[in-house]
Amino acid sequence: MGNTVSCCVSPESSPKLPSRQPAERLEELQTSTEASDDNTVPYLQHISDREVPDELALESNPSDHARASTIFLSKSQTDVRDKRKSNHINHISHVSPGLLSKKYSSCSTIFIDDSTVSQPNLKSTIKCVTLATYYHIKNRDSHRSLDIFDEKLHPLSREPVPDDYAHVDPEHKLIYRFVRTLFSAAQLTAECAIVTLVYLERLLTYAELDICPANWKRIILGAILLASKVWDDQAVWNVDYCQILKDITVEDM
């Protein structure tokens, strides 16, 4: 600015590098790796050479697809359709014309709670997250699990675990009370609840297991532990969770 020579030049004046094909980039990547093994040859790898071409990627990264749907959404569609159909039938049969028992959002008026994008309502967020977990359990495809999550092998309390603990699906209220107790005692935020659901679905996807009546408590507890440590700057210590679940040792936590 103010100099006789401007810092901005036309695009035509700068040389253009030829675009490299994925096979060429992969070959250069292998060559650079072999060169880096020799201490006598200094080599600084360019960031573009570290990227694996899409054609050679072994598995897609879910973070690269912002529009990818969540797993619980597909599992909840059946129940949502049935509830909408039953609510419509009940509405037609019980509500007289001109009278509405509930308020509905429209283009001009939207009825919401005190949630905002910057300050989401904690209670409503936990209800949504636990409802998603409920659909995961109810509409599971199989009963794949690991011993580390089995509540019979690793109980969360000294109370005896029922014999049918692995066959009776928990109600949404039971899941909500369990998560709500942890969030209230540890003073976790609503954003942490969303991150908890993200880690839960990652576990179900990459560990190839299902959340079921026998393991849902320990899976949710592990997801909350990880989410609180990643999201909050001042994370709750493991020993603090032992004050909430008094029958668990720090080693088990």
Short mmCIF file of C-alpha atoms in Angstrom, two decimals:
data_model
loop_
_atom_site.label_atom_id
_atom_site.label_comp_id
_atom_site.label_asym_id
_atom_site.label_seq_id
_atom_site.Cartn_x
_atom_site.Cartn_y
_atom_site.Cartn_z
CA MET A 1 0.00 0.00 0.00
CA GLY A 2 1.66 3.24 -1.13
CA ASN A 3 4.60 1.55 -2.84
CA THR A 4 5.15 1.79 -6.53
CA VAL A 5 5.10 -1.98 -6.83
CA SER A 6 1.78 -3.51 -5.82
CA CYS A 7 1.64 -6.74 -3.86
CA CYS A 8 -1.26 -7.98 -5.96
CA VAL A 9 -0.40 -9.36 -9.37
CA SER A 10 -2.53 -10.90 -12.04
CA PRO A 11 -3.12 -14.64 -11.92
CA GLU A 12 -1.59 -15.00 -15.38
CA SER A 13 1.81 -13.78 -14.17
CA SER A 14 2.25 -16.54 -11.60
CA PRO A 15 3.39 -19.94 -12.84
CA LYS A 16 0.88 -22.74 -12.56
CA LEU A 17 1.98 -26.10 -11.28
CA PRO A 18 0.71 -29.11 -13.19
CA SER A 19 -1.94 -31.07 -11.32
CA ARG A 20 -0.83 -34.46 -10.07
CA GLN A 21 -2.78 -37.63 -10.47
CA PRO A 22 -3.61 -39.74 -7.38
CA ALA A 23 -1.22 -42.48 -8.52
CA GLU A 24 1.61 -39.95 -8.84
CA ARG A 25 0.85 -38.52 -5.38
CA LEU A 26 0.88 -42.00 -3.85
CA GLU A 27 4.19 -42.83 -5.56
CA GLU A 28 5.72 -39.58 -4.26
CA LEU A 29 4.39 -40.36 -0.80
CA GLN A 30 6.11 -43.75 -0.81
CA THR A 31 9.31 -42.22 -2.18
CA SER A 32 9.29 -39.52 0.49
CA THR A 33 8.82 -42.13 3.20
CA GLU A 34 11.84 -44.07 1.95
CA ALA A 35 13.85 -40.88 1.75
CA SER A 36 12.92 -39.87 5.28
CA ASP A 37 14.31 -43.16 6.59
CA ASP A 38 17.81 -42.09 5.52
CA ASN A 39 19.14 -39.61 8.06
CA THR A 40 21.57 -38.16 5.53
CA VAL A 41 18.82 -36.84 3.28
CA PRO A 42 16.69 -34.11 4.90
CA TYR A 43 13.16 -34.00 3.55
CA LEU A 44 10.20 -31.85 4.49
CA GLN A 45 6.97 -33.41 3.38
CA HIS A 46 4.33 -31.13 1.90
CA ILE A 47 0.87 -31.23 3.44
CA SER A 48 -0.72 -32.16 0.10
CA ASP A 49 1.49 -35.25 -0.07
CA ARG A 50 0.16 -36.48 3.27
CA GLU A 51 -3.41 -36.54 2.05
CA VAL A 52 -4.58 -39.90 0.75
CA PRO A 53 -6.53 -39.57 -2.53
CA ASP A 54 -10.23 -40.31 -2.39
CA GLU A 55 -9.80 -43.14 -4.88
CA LEU A 56 -7.35 -44.87 -2.54
CA ALA A 57 -9.09 -44.27 0.76
CA LEU A 58 -9.85 -47.53 2.51
CA GLU A 59 -12.75 -46.17 4.52
CA SER A 60 -14.71 -42.95 4.45
CA ASN A 61 -14.34 -40.52 7.32
CA PRO A 62 -17.75 -39.53 8.77
CA SER A 63 -16.34 -36.08 9.59
CA ASP A 64 -15.96 -35.40 5.86
CA HIS A 65 -19.71 -35.76 5.27
CA ALA A 66 -21.53 -33.05 7.20
CA ARG A 67 -24.89 -34.11 5.78
CA ALA A 68 -24.56 -37.73 6.81
CA SER A 69 -27.52 -38.83 8.90
CA THR A 70 -27.20 -40.10 12.46
CA ILE A 71 -27.76 -43.77 13.23
CA PHE A 72 -30.53 -43.25 15.77
CA LEU A 73 -32.60 -41.25 13.25
CA SER A 74 -33.14 -44.25 11.02
CA LYS A 75 -33.95 -46.46 14.02
CA SER A 76 -36.60 -44.03 15.27
CA GLN A 77 -38.51 -43.58 12.00
CA THR A 78 -40.84 -46.54 12.56
CA ASP A 79 -41.95 -45.36 16.00
CA VAL A 80 -42.31 -41.77 14.81
CA ARG A 81 -44.62 -42.77 11.95
CA ASP A 82 -46.77 -44.90 14.25
CA LYS A 83 -47.06 -42.11 16.82
CA ARG A 84 -47.96 -39.54 14.20
CA LYS A 85 -50.65 -41.83 12.81
CA SER A 86 -52.13 -42.55 16.25
CA ASN A 87 -51.99 -38.88 17.25
CA HIS A 88 -53.79 -37.92 14.06
CA ILE A 89 -56.52 -40.49 14.67
CA ASN A 90 -56.96 -39.39 18.29
CA HIS A 91 -56.99 -35.76 17.24
CA ILE A 92 -59.76 -36.34 14.70
CA SER A 93 -61.90 -38.44 17.03
CA HIS A 94 -61.56 -36.43 20.27
CA VAL A 95 -61.06 -32.81 19.23
CA SER A 96 -64.02 -30.88 17.91
CA PRO A 97 -63.56 -28.62 14.90
CA GLY A 98 -62.06 -25.26 15.78
CA LEU A 99 -60.59 -26.40 19.10
CA LEU A 100 -56.95 -27.45 19.49
CA SER A 101 -55.61 -29.14 22.59
CA LYS A 102 -52.00 -28.23 21.78
CA LYS A 103 -50.23 -25.26 20.25
CA TYR A 104 -48.46 -25.90 17.00
CA SER A 105 -45.67 -23.96 15.32
CA SER A 106 -46.48 -22.11 12.12
CA CYS A 107 -44.68 -19.81 9.70
CA SER A 108 -45.49 -16.74 11.80
CA THR A 109 -45.34 -18.20 15.31
CA ILE A 110 -42.94 -20.76 16.76
CA PHE A 111 -43.50 -22.22 20.22
CA ILE A 112 -40.19 -23.22 21.82
CA ASP A 113 -38.69 -23.51 25.28
CA ASP A 114 -35.90 -21.31 26.55
CA SER A 115 -33.34 -23.06 24.33
CA THR A 116 -31.10 -21.06 22.02
CA VAL A 117 -28.18 -22.05 19.85
CA SER A 118 -25.67 -20.47 22.24
CA GLN A 119 -27.46 -21.58 25.42
CA PRO A 120 -29.37 -24.84 24.83
CA ASN A 121 -31.73 -26.08 27.52
CA LEU A 122 -29.97 -28.85 29.47
CA LYS A 123 -33.11 -30.78 30.38
CA SER A 124 -34.47 -30.81 26.83
CA THR A 125 -31.10 -31.79 25.38
CA ILE A 126 -30.69 -34.70 27.79
CA LYS A 127 -34.22 -35.87 26.98
CA CYS A 128 -33.40 -35.90 23.27
CA VAL A 129 -30.08 -37.69 23.76
CA THR A 130 -31.59 -40.34 26.03
CA LEU A 131 -34.49 -40.80 23.59
CA ALA A 132 -31.95 -41.46 20.83
CA THR A 133 -30.26 -44.00 23.11
CA TYR A 134 -33.64 -45.59 23.81
CA TYR A 135 -34.24 -46.07 20.07
CA HIS A 136 -30.77 -47.60 19.73
CA ILE A 137 -31.66 -50.19 22.37
CA LYS A 138 -35.22 -50.85 21.22
CA ASN A 139 -34.49 -51.22 17.51
CA ARG A 140 -31.10 -52.94 17.74
CA ASP A 141 -30.23 -55.44 15.04
CA SER A 142 -28.50 -58.00 17.25
CA HIS A 143 -27.02 -58.51 20.73
CA ARG A 144 -23.30 -58.05 20.08
CA SER A 145 -21.45 -56.94 23.19
CA LEU A 146 -18.16 -57.05 25.09
CA ASP A 147 -17.53 -58.36 28.58
CA ILE A 148 -16.14 -55.00 29.73
CA PHE A 149 -19.61 -53.45 29.27
CA ASP A 150 -21.62 -56.28 30.82
CA GLU A 151 -23.37 -55.02 33.93
CA LYS A 152 -23.55 -58.52 35.40
CA LEU A 153 -19.78 -58.93 35.24
CA HIS A 154 -19.05 -55.31 36.20
CA PRO A 155 -22.00 -53.98 38.25
CA LEU A 156 -22.34 -50.28 38.94
CA SER A 157 -23.80 -50.84 42.42
CA ARG A 158 -23.90 -53.47 45.12
CA GLU A 159 -27.56 -54.14 44.49
CA PRO A 160 -28.10 -57.54 42.84
CA VAL A 161 -28.64 -57.44 39.11
CA PRO A 162 -31.97 -59.06 38.07
CA ASP A 163 -31.79 -62.37 36.26
CA ASP A 164 -33.63 -60.97 33.26
CA TYR A 165 -31.43 -57.87 33.06
CA ALA A 166 -30.27 -58.81 29.56
CA HIS A 167 -33.76 -59.32 28.12
CA VAL A 168 -35.89 -56.40 29.37
CA ASP A 169 -35.48 -53.14 27.47
CA PRO A 170 -35.17 -50.09 29.75
CA GLU A 171 -37.80 -47.39 29.50
CA HIS A 172 -36.89 -43.91 28.33
CA LYS A 173 -37.53 -42.52 31.81
CA LEU A 174 -35.00 -44.91 33.34
CA ILE A 175 -32.30 -43.91 30.86
CA TYR A 176 -33.12 -40.23 31.40
CA ARG A 177 -32.85 -40.48 35.19
CA PHE A 178 -29.49 -42.25 34.93
CA VAL A 179 -28.00 -39.64 32.60
CA ARG A 180 -29.65 -36.72 34.39
CA THR A 181 -28.14 -37.81 37.72
CA LEU A 182 -24.63 -37.88 36.25
CA PHE A 183 -25.01 -34.53 34.50
CA SER A 184 -26.46 -32.81 37.56
CA ALA A 185 -23.85 -34.12 39.98
CA ALA A 186 -20.91 -33.47 37.64
CA GLN A 187 -22.37 -30.12 36.46
CA LEU A 188 -21.98 -31.01 32.80
CA THR A 189 -23.34 -28.86 29.98
CA ALA A 190 -25.86 -29.54 27.23
CA GLU A 191 -23.10 -29.55 24.62
CA CYS A 192 -21.48 -32.42 26.51
CA ALA A 193 -24.66 -34.44 26.06
CA ILE A 194 -24.44 -34.05 22.27
CA VAL A 195 -20.78 -35.09 22.28
CA THR A 196 -21.75 -38.09 24.42
CA LEU A 197 -24.17 -39.25 21.72
CA VAL A 198 -21.49 -38.77 19.06
CA TYR A 199 -19.03 -41.00 20.92
CA LEU A 200 -21.75 -43.56 21.61
CA GLU A 201 -22.56 -43.89 17.92
CA ARG A 202 -18.87 -44.07 17.03
CA LEU A 203 -18.48 -46.96 19.45
CA LEU A 204 -21.43 -48.80 17.95
CA THR A 205 -20.05 -48.27 14.46
CA TYR A 206 -16.36 -49.04 14.82
CA ALA A 207 -16.45 -51.61 17.64
CA GLU A 208 -19.25 -53.50 15.87
CA LEU A 209 -21.39 -53.97 18.96
CA ASP A 210 -24.96 -53.13 19.94
CA ILE A 211 -26.20 -51.18 22.93
CA CYS A 212 -28.65 -53.48 24.71
CA PRO A 213 -30.19 -53.98 28.17
CA ALA A 214 -27.06 -55.73 29.45
CA ASN A 215 -24.56 -53.00 28.62
CA TRP A 216 -26.33 -49.66 28.16
CA LYS A 217 -25.38 -48.19 31.54
CA ARG A 218 -21.65 -48.83 31.22
CA ILE A 219 -21.56 -47.69 27.59
CA ILE A 220 -23.32 -44.42 28.44
CA LEU A 221 -21.06 -43.92 31.45
CA GLY A 222 -17.96 -44.39 29.31
CA ALA A 223 -19.27 -42.00 26.66
CA ILE A 224 -20.03 -39.35 29.29
CA LEU A 225 -16.57 -39.78 30.83
CA LEU A 226 -14.87 -39.28 27.48
CA ALA A 227 -17.12 -36.42 26.38
CA SER A 228 -16.62 -34.50 29.63
CA LYS A 229 -12.83 -34.79 29.37
CA VAL A 230 -12.77 -33.73 25.72
CA TRP A 231 -15.35 -30.93 25.82
CA ASP A 232 -14.87 -29.21 29.20
CA ASP A 233 -11.72 -27.26 29.94
CA GLN A 234 -11.97 -28.25 33.60
CA ALA A 235 -13.04 -31.86 33.27
CA VAL A 236 -14.41 -33.89 36.14
CA TRP A 237 -11.89 -36.34 37.56
CA ASN A 238 -12.56 -40.06 37.69
CA VAL A 239 -12.57 -39.97 41.49
CA ASP A 240 -15.37 -37.39 41.36
CA TYR A 241 -17.57 -39.84 39.48
CA CYS A 242 -16.88 -42.33 42.26
CA GLN A 243 -18.63 -39.90 44.59
CA ILE A 244 -21.72 -40.20 42.38
CA LEU A 245 -21.56 -43.96 41.85
CA LYS A 246 -20.25 -44.82 45.29
CA ASP A 247 -19.85 -48.56 44.72
CA ILE A 248 -17.36 -48.19 41.85
CA THR A 249 -13.62 -47.97 42.42
CA VAL A 250 -11.34 -45.50 40.65
CA GLU A 251 -9.63 -48.35 38.80
CA ASP A 252 -12.93 -49.58 37.39
CA MET A 253 -13.94 -46.04 36.47
#
